[in-house]
Coordinates of C-alpha atoms and ligand atoms in Angstrom, one line a residue:
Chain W
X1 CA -75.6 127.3 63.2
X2 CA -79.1 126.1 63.4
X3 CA -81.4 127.1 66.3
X4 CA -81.2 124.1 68.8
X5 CA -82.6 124.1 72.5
X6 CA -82.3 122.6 75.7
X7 CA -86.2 121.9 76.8
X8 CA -85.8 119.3 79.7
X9 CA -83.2 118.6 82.4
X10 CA -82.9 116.2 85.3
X11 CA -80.3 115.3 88.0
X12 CA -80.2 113.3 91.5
X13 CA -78.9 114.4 94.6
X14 CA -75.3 113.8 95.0
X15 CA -74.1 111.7 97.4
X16 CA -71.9 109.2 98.5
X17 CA -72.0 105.4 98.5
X18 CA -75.8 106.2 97.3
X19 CA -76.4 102.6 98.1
X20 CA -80.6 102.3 97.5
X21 CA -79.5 102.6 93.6
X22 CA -77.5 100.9 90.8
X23 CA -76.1 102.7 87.9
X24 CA -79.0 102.0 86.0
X25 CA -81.4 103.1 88.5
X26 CA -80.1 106.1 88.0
X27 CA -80.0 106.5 84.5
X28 CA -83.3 105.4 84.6
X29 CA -84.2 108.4 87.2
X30 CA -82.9 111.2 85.7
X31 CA -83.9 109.7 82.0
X32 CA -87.8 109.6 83.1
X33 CA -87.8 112.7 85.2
X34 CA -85.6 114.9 82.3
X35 CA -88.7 113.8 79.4
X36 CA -91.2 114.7 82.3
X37 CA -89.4 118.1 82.9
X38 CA -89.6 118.3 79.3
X39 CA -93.8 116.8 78.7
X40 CA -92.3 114.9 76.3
X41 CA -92.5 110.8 76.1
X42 CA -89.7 108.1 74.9
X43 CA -91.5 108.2 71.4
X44 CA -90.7 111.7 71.0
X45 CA -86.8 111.2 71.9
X46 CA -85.1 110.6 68.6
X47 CA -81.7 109.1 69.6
X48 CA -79.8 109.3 72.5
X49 CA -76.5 109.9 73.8
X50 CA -74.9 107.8 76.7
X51 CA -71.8 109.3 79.0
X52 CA -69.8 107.0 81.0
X53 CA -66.2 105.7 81.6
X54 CA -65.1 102.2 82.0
X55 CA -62.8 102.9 84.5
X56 CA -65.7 104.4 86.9
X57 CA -68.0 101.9 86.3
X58 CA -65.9 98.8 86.2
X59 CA -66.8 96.9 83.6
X60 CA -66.0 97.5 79.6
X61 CA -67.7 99.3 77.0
X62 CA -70.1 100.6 80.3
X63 CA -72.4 102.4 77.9
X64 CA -73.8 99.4 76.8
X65 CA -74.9 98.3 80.1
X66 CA -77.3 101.4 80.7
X67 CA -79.1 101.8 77.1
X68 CA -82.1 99.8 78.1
X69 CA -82.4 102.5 81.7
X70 CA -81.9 105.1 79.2
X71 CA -85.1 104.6 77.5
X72 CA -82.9 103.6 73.9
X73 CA -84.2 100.6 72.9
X74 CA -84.5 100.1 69.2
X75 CA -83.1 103.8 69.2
X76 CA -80.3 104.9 67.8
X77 CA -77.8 105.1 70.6
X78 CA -74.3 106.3 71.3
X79 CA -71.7 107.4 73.9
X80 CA -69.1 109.4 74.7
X81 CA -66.5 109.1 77.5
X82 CA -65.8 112.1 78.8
X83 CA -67.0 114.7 80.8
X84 CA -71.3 115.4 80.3
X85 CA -70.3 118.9 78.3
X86 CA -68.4 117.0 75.9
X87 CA -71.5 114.0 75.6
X88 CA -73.9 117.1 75.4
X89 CA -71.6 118.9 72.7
X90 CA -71.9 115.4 70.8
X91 CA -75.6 115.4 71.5
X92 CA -76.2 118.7 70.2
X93 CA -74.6 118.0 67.1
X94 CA -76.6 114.8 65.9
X95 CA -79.6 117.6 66.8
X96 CA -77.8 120.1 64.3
X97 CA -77.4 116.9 61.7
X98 CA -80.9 116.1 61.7
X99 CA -82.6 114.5 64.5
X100 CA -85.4 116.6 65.9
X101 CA -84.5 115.7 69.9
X102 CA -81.6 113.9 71.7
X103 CA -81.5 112.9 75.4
X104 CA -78.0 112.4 76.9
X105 CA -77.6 111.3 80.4
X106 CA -74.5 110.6 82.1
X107 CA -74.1 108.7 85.5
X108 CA -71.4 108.0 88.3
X109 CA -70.6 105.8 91.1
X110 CA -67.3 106.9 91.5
X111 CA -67.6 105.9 95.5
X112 CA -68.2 102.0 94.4
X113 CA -64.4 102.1 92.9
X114 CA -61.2 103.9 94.1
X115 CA -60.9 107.2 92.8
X116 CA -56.8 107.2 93.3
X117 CA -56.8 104.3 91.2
X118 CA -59.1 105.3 88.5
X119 CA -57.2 108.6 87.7
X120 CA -54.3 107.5 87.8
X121 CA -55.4 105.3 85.3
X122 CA -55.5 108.5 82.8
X123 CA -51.8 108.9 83.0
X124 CA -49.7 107.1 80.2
X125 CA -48.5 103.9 80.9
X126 CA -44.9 104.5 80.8
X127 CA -43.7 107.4 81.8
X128 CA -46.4 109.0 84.5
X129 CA -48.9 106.2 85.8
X130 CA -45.6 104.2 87.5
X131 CA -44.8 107.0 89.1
X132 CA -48.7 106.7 90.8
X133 CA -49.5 110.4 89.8
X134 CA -53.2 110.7 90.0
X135 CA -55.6 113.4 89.8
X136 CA -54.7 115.2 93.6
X137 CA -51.0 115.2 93.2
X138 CA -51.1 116.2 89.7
X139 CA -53.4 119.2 90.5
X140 CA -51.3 120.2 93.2
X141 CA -48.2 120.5 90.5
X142 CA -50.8 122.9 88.5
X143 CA -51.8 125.1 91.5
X144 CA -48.3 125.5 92.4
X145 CA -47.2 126.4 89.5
X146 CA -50.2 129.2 89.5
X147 CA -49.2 130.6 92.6
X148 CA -45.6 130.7 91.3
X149 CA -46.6 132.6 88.4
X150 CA -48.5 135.2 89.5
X151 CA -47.7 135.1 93.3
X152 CA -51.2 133.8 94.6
X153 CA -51.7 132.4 98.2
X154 CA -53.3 129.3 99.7
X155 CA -55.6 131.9 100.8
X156 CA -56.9 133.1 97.5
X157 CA -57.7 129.4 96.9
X158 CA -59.3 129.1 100.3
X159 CA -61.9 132.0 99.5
X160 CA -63.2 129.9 96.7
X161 CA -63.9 127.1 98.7
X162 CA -65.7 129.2 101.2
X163 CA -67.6 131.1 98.7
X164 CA -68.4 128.3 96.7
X165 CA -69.5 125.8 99.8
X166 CA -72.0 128.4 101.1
X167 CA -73.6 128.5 97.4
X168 CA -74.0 124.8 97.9
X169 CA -76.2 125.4 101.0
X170 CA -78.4 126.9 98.7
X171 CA -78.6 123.8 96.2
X172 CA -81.1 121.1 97.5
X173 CA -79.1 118.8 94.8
X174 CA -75.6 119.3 96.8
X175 CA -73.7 116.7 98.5
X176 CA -71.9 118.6 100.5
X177 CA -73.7 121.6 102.6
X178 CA -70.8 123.5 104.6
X179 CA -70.3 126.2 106.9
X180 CA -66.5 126.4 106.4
X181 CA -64.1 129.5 106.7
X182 CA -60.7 130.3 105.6
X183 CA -59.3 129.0 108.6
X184 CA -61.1 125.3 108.5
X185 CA -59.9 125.3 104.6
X186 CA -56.5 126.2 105.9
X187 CA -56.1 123.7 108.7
X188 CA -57.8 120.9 106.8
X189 CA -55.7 117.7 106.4
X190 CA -53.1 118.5 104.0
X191 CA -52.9 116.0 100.9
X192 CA -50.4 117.2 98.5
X193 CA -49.3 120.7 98.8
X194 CA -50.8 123.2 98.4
X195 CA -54.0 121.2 98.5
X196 CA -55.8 120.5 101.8
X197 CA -58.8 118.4 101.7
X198 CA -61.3 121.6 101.7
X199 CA -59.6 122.5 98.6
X200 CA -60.8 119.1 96.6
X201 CA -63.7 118.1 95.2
X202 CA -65.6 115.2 97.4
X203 CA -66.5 112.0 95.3
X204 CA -70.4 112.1 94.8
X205 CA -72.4 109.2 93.5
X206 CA -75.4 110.8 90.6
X207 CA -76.7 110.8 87.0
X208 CA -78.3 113.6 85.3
X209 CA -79.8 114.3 82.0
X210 CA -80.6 116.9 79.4
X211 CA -82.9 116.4 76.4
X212 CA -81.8 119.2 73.1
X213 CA -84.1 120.0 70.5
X214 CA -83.8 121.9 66.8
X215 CA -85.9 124.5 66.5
X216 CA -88.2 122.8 64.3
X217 CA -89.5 120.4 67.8
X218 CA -89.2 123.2 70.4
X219 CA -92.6 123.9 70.7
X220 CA -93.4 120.0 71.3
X221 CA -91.6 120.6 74.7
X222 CA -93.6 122.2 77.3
X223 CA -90.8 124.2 78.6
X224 CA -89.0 127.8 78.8
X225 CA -86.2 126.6 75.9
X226 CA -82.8 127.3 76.8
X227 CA -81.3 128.4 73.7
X228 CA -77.5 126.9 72.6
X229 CA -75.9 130.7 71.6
X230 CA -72.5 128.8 70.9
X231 CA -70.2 125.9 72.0
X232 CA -66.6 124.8 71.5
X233 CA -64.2 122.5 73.3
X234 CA -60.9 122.5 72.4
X235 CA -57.9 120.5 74.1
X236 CA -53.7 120.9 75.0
X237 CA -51.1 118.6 75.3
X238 CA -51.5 115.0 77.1
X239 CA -48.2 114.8 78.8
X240 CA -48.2 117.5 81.8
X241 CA -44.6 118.6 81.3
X242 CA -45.6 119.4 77.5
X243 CA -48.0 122.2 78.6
X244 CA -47.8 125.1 80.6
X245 CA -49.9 124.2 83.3
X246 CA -50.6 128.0 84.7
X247 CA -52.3 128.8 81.4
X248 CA -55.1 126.9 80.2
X249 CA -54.6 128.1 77.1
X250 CA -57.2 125.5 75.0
X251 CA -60.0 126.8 77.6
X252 CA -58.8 130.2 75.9
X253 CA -59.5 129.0 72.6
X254 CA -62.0 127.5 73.1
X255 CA -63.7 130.2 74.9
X256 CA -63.1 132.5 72.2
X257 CA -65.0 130.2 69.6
X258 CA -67.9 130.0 71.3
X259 CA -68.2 133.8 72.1
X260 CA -67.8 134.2 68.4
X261 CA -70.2 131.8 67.9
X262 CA -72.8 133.6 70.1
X263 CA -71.5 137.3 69.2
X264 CA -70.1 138.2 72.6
X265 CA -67.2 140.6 72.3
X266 CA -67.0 141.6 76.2
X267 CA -67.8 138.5 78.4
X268 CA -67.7 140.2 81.7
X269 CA -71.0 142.5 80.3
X270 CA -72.5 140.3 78.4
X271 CA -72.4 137.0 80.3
X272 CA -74.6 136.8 84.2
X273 CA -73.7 133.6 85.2
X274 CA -71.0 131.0 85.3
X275 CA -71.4 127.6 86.4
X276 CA -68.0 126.1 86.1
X277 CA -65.9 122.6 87.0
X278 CA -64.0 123.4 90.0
X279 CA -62.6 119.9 91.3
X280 CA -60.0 122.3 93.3
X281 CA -60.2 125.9 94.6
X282 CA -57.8 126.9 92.4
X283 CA -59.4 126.0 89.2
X284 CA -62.0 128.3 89.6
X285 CA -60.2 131.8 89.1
X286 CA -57.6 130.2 86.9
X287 CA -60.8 129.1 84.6
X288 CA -62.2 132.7 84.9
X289 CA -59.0 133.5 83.2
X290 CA -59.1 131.2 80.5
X291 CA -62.7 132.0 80.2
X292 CA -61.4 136.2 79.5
X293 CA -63.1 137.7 82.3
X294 CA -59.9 138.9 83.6
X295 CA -56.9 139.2 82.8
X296 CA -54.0 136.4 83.9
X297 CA -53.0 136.0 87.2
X298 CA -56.2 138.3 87.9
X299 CA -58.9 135.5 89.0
X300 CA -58.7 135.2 92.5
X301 CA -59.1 139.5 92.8
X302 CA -62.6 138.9 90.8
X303 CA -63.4 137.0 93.7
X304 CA -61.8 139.5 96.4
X305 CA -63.8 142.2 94.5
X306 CA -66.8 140.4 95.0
X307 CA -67.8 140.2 91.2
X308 CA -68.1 136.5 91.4
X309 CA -70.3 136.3 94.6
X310 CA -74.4 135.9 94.4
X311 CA -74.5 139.6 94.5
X312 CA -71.8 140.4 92.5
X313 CA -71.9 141.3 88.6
X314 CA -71.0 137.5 88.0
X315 CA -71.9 135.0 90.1
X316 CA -69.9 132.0 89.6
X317 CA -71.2 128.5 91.0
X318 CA -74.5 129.6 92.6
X319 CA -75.0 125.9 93.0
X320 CA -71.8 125.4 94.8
X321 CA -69.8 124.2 92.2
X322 CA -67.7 121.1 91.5
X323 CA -66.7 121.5 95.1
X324 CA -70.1 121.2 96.5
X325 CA -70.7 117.9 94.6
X326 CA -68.4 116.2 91.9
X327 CA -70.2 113.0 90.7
X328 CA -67.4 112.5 87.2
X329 CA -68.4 113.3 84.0
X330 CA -71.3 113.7 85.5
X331 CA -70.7 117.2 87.3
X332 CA -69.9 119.0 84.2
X333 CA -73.5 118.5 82.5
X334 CA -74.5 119.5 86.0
X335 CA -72.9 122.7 85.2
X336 CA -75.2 122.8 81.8
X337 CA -78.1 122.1 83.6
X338 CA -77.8 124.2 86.4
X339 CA -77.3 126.8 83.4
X340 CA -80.6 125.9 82.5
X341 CA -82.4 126.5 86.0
X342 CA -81.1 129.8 86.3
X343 CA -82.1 130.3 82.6
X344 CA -85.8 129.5 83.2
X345 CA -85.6 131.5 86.7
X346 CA -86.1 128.0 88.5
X347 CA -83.4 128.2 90.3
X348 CA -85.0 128.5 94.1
X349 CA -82.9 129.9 96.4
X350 CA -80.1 130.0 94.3
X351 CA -81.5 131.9 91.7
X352 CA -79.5 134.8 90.3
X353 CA -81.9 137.6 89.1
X354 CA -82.9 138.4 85.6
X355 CA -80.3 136.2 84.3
X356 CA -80.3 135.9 80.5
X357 CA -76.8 134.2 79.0
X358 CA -74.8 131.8 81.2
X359 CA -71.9 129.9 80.7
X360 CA -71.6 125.8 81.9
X361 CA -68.2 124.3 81.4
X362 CA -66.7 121.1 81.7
X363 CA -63.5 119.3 81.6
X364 CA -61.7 116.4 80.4
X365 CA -58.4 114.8 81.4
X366 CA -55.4 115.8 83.8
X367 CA -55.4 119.5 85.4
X368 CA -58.4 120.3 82.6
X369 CA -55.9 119.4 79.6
X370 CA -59.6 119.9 77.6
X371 CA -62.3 122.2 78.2
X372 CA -65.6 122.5 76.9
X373 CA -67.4 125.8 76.6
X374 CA -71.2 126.2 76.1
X375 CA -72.9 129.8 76.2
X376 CA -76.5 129.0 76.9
X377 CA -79.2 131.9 76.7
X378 CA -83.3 132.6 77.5
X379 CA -83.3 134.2 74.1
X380 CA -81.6 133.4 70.4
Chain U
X1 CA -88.6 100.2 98.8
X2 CA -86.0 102.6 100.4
X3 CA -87.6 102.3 103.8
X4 CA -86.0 99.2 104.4
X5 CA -82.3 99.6 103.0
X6 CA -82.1 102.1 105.7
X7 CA -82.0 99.3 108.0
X8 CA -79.5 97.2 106.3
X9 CA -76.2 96.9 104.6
X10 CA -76.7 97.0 101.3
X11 CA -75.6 93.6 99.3
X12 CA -72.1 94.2 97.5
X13 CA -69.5 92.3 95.1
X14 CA -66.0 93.0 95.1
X15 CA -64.3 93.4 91.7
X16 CA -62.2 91.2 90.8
X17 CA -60.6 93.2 87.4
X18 CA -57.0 92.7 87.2
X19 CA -55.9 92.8 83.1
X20 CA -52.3 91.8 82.6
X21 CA -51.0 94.1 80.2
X22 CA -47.8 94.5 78.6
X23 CA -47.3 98.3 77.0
X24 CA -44.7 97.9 73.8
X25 CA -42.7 100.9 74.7
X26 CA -42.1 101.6 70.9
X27 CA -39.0 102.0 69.7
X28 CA -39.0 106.1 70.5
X29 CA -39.3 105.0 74.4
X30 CA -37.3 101.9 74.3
X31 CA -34.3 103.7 73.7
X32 CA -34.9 106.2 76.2
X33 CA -35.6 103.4 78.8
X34 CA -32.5 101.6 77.7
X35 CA -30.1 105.2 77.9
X36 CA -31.3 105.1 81.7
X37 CA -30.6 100.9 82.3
X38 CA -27.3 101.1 80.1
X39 CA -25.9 104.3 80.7
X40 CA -27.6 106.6 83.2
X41 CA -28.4 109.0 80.5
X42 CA -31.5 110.9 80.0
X43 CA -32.3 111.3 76.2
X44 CA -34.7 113.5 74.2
X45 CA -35.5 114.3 70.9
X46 CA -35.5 117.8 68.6
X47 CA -38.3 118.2 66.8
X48 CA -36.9 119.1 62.7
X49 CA -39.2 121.5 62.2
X50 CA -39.7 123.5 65.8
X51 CA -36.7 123.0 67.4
X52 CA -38.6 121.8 70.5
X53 CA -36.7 119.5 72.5
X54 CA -38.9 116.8 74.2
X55 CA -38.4 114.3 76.9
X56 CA -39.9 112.1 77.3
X57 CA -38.8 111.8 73.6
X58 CA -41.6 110.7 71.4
X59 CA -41.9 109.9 67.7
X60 CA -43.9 113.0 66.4
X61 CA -44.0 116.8 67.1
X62 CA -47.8 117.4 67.9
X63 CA -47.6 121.2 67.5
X64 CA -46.2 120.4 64.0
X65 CA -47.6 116.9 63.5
X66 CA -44.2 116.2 62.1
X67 CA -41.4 112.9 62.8
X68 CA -39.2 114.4 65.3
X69 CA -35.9 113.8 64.0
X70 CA -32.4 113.5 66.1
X71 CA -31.9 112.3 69.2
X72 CA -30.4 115.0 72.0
X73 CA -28.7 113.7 75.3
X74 CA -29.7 116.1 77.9
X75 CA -28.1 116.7 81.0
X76 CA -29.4 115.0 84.3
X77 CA -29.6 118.1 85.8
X78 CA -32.3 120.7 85.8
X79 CA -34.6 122.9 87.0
X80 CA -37.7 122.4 89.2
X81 CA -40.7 124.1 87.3
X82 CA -42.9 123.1 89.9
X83 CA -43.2 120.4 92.7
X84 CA -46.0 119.4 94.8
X85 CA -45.2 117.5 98.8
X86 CA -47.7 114.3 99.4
X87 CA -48.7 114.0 102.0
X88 CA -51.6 111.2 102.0
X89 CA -50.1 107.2 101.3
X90 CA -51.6 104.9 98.6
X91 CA -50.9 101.8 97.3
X92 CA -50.3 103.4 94.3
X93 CA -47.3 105.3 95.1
X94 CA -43.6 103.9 94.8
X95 CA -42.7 105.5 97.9
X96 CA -43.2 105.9 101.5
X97 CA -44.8 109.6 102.1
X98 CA -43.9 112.2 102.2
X99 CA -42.4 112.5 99.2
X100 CA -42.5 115.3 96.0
X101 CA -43.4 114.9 92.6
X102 CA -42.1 118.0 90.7
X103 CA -41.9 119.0 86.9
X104 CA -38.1 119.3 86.0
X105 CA -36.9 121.0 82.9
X106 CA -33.6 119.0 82.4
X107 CA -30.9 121.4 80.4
X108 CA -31.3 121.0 76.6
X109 CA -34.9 120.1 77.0
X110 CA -37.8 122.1 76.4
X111 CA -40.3 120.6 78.1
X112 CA -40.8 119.0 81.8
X113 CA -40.1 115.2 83.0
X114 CA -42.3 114.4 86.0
X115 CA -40.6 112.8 88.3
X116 CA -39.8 111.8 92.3
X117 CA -37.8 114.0 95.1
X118 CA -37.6 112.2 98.5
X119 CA -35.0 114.4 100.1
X120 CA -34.9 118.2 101.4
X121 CA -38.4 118.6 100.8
X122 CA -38.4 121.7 103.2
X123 CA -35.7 123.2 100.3
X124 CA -38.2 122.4 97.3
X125 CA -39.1 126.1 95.5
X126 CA -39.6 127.0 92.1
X127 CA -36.1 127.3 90.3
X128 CA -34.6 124.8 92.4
X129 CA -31.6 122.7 90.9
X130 CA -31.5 119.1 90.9
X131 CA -29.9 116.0 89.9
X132 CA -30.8 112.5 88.8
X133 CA -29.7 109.7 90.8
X134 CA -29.9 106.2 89.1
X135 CA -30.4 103.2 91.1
X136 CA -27.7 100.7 91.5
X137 CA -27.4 99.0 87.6
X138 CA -28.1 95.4 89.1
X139 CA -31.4 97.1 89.7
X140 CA -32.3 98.9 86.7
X141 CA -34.3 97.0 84.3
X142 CA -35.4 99.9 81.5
X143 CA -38.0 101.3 83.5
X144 CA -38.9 105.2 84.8
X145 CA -38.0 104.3 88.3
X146 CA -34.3 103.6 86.7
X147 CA -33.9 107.1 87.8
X148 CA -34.8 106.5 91.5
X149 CA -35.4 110.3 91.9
X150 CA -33.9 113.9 91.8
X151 CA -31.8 115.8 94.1
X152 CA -31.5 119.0 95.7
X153 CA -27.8 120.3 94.1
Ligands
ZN401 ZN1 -42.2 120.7 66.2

């Protein structure tokens, strides 16, 4: 592969009902603030890559509505929908095929619509949506199944939503800034068992933006580049009952391509951060297993170990995570960029030190039926 | 320009999408739906090639992007894979909470069928054994909720 780059980020705040801005305010935002990040201006931006969802935005073909706050007029100018990894996985490939940078922003209001009606809008017609599965019910068949397998408690779940809440007192960007312990996660209304509210993801309002670069227009950018060492997504079954829902096995295989791609043999040495999609406390050590840091059924000890804590060998979520803030699609190119900010040792008071490769992840579909794996790195 | 929203209620519009839709079941899925209306049974398919037995049946294998070929009439009981109790009401949902949704691998299948348990919800575990019960056929129309749920055995 090429050498391509990541030389400017933006995001918002996240928040609900972020009522002082539209959808394209906040494209525009993050779109502006990303090419500033960058010292680069809308003639230097080659094409551009929108990320939306109909669904979310209410209204069709919703990517057409935000080209003009995106800075893409007269550009070339396409979208994805899906989770930001998967927009920015799209973006860096029309950089590998031969435009020299690409922005791609993504943006949610997911507080405007209903959230219960929206995902369980990603459920086939026929069989699943009728019986009004949507994405908290169905996630609570995965992390049941989990603790089945390999005899996990609501407890190993709850540390994750501690852990990951306190990192997100550390993120200025964060919606959610908690104090919470075991016991608040524990006796936290129950929604579908074993999921209690402090176990789900809140529904945040925000946009964000990266702009990716070949090698060739790196040095245009006045930025620390963040180098793309390797990327894969890969995806499982559609219909729940088809897959085995305790093993994310395309995060697996996906995970493995894009170590290969970046020569890591041994993740767990050669990787200092993760920022991954938690939208549940469960996901995160069941990820970290998918991922090959552990073995299966091993994720919530790396926690109990302390390797996934700021001062552990791998931090996972310094920003607080999915948990801390989960604008859709949007949260999983917060992942990248928060990659990015640790990368460049901008990180504030979330920084993890001397960090050198990361991994951001994201996630499409029901109980992350696709994952998308980038390894992102200070050096080539 | 914030300043003053602050003070205010911001100016909103309520949706008004609402897209009738009919979904062709295809002719894999009307025959399922109609084994349920006609006969209270659950059918699959074998995949020719795997073995796999799927339900809901469908027309193609994915894992070997074949046609699935026979049709398999599984039992309407079967085991709970998993199962989740919700607690929280929506419009959405076909019943009054609480209520479970759990993945049942009917025998002779392969794979799981996601569907309701409004009963013994304090007896729901993994490996549980449970039964269809159809509604009454004046009722059933050739739909999912033909099979108005699963019961504890
Ligand atoms: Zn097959």
């Amino acid at each position: 592969m090429d050498n391509i780059a990541i030389v400017g980020v933006a995001q918002t705040k996240y928040a609900k009902r972020k009522k002082d801005k539209t959808c394209a305010d906040l494209v525009f935002d993050v779109t502006r603030a990303a090419m500033e990040d960058a010292g680069l201006t809308l003639g230097d931006v080659d094409n551009v890559v929108t990320v939306s969802n109909d669904f979310i935005d209410g209204r069709t073909i919703s990517s057409m509505a935000v080209g003009d706050a995106a800075g893409a007029h007269d550009k070339n100018i396409s979208t994805v929908e899906g989770d930001g990894t998967f927009g920015a996985l799209y973006g860096a490939m029309r950089t590998l095929g031969g435009f020299g940078t690409t922005l791609v922003v993504t943006h949610a209001k997911g507080s405007e619509g209903d959230v219960r009606f929206i995902t369980n809008g990603m459920f086939d017609p026929i069989y699943q949506r009728l019986l009004g599965l949507e994405s908290i019910s169905s996630s609570a068949l995965q992390a049941r199944m989990y603790m089945d397998r390999y005899g996990l408690t609501e407890e190993d779940f709850a540390r994750v939503s501690v852990k990951n809440h306190a990192n997100g007192k550390n993120n200025p960007f964060a919606h959610l800034q908690l104090d919470v312990t075991v016991d608040d996660v524990m006796n936290s209304e129950k929604l579908a068992d074993p999921l209690k509210k402090l176990d789900c993801s809140p529904v945040s309002d925000g946009a964000a933006a990266i702009i990716i670069a070949n090698e060739s227009h790196v040095k245009k950018a006045k930025t620390k580049p963040v180098w793309v060492r390797g990327m894969a997504h890969c995806s499982d079954a559609y219909l729940l009952g088809d897959r085995d829902l305790a093993v994310p096995q395309s995060l697996a295989a996906a995970s493995k391509k894009a170590y290969t791609m970046a020569g890591i043999s041994d993740p767990l040495k050669s990787i200092d951060l993760v920022e991954l999609y938690d939208a549940f406390s469960y996901m995160e050590p069941m990820w970290l297993e998918g991922m090959g840091f552990c073995e299966a059924g091993k994720g919530a000890r790396l926690l109990d170990q302390g390797v996934t804590a700021m001062s552990g060998g791998l931090p996972v979520n310094p920003s607080g995570g999915v948990l801390s803030s989960h604008a859709m699609l949007v949260a999983g190119l917060a992942r990248i960029i928060e990659s990015v900010l640790q990368l460049r040792g901008e990180a504030g008071q979330r920084q993890v030190e001397n960090a050198k490769t990361a991994l951001a992840h994201g996630i499409n579909g029901a109980c992350g039926q696709a994952h998308c794996v980038w390894i992102l790195g200070n050096q080539k | 320009m914030e300043k003053w929203l602050e003070q205010v209620e911001p100016l909103t519009f309520k949706g008004q999408i609402a897209v009738p839709y009919t979904w062709w079941a295809g002719e894999t899925g009307s025959l399922f739906l109609m084994g349920l209306r006609d006969k209270e049974t659950i059918m699959g398919c074998r995949c020719n090639s795997c073995g796999t037995v799927y339900v809901p049946p469908r027309r193609t294998c994915a894992q070997c992007f074949t046609d699935t070929g026979e049709w398999v009439q599984l039992s309407n009981e079967g085991t709970v894979q998993s199962y989740t109790v919700v607690r929280f009401s929506h419009p959405l949902q076909p019943v009054e909470v609480p209520f479970a949704y759990a993945m049942i691998q009917l025998d002779g299948a392969d794979v799981s069928l996601v569907h309701l348990i409004k009963k013994d919800l304090d007896k729901l575990e993994k490996g549980v054994r449970v039964r269809a019960c159809f509604k009454e056929k004046s009722e059933r129309k050739g739909h999912i909720l033909d099979i108005d749920g699963f019961e504890i055995i």
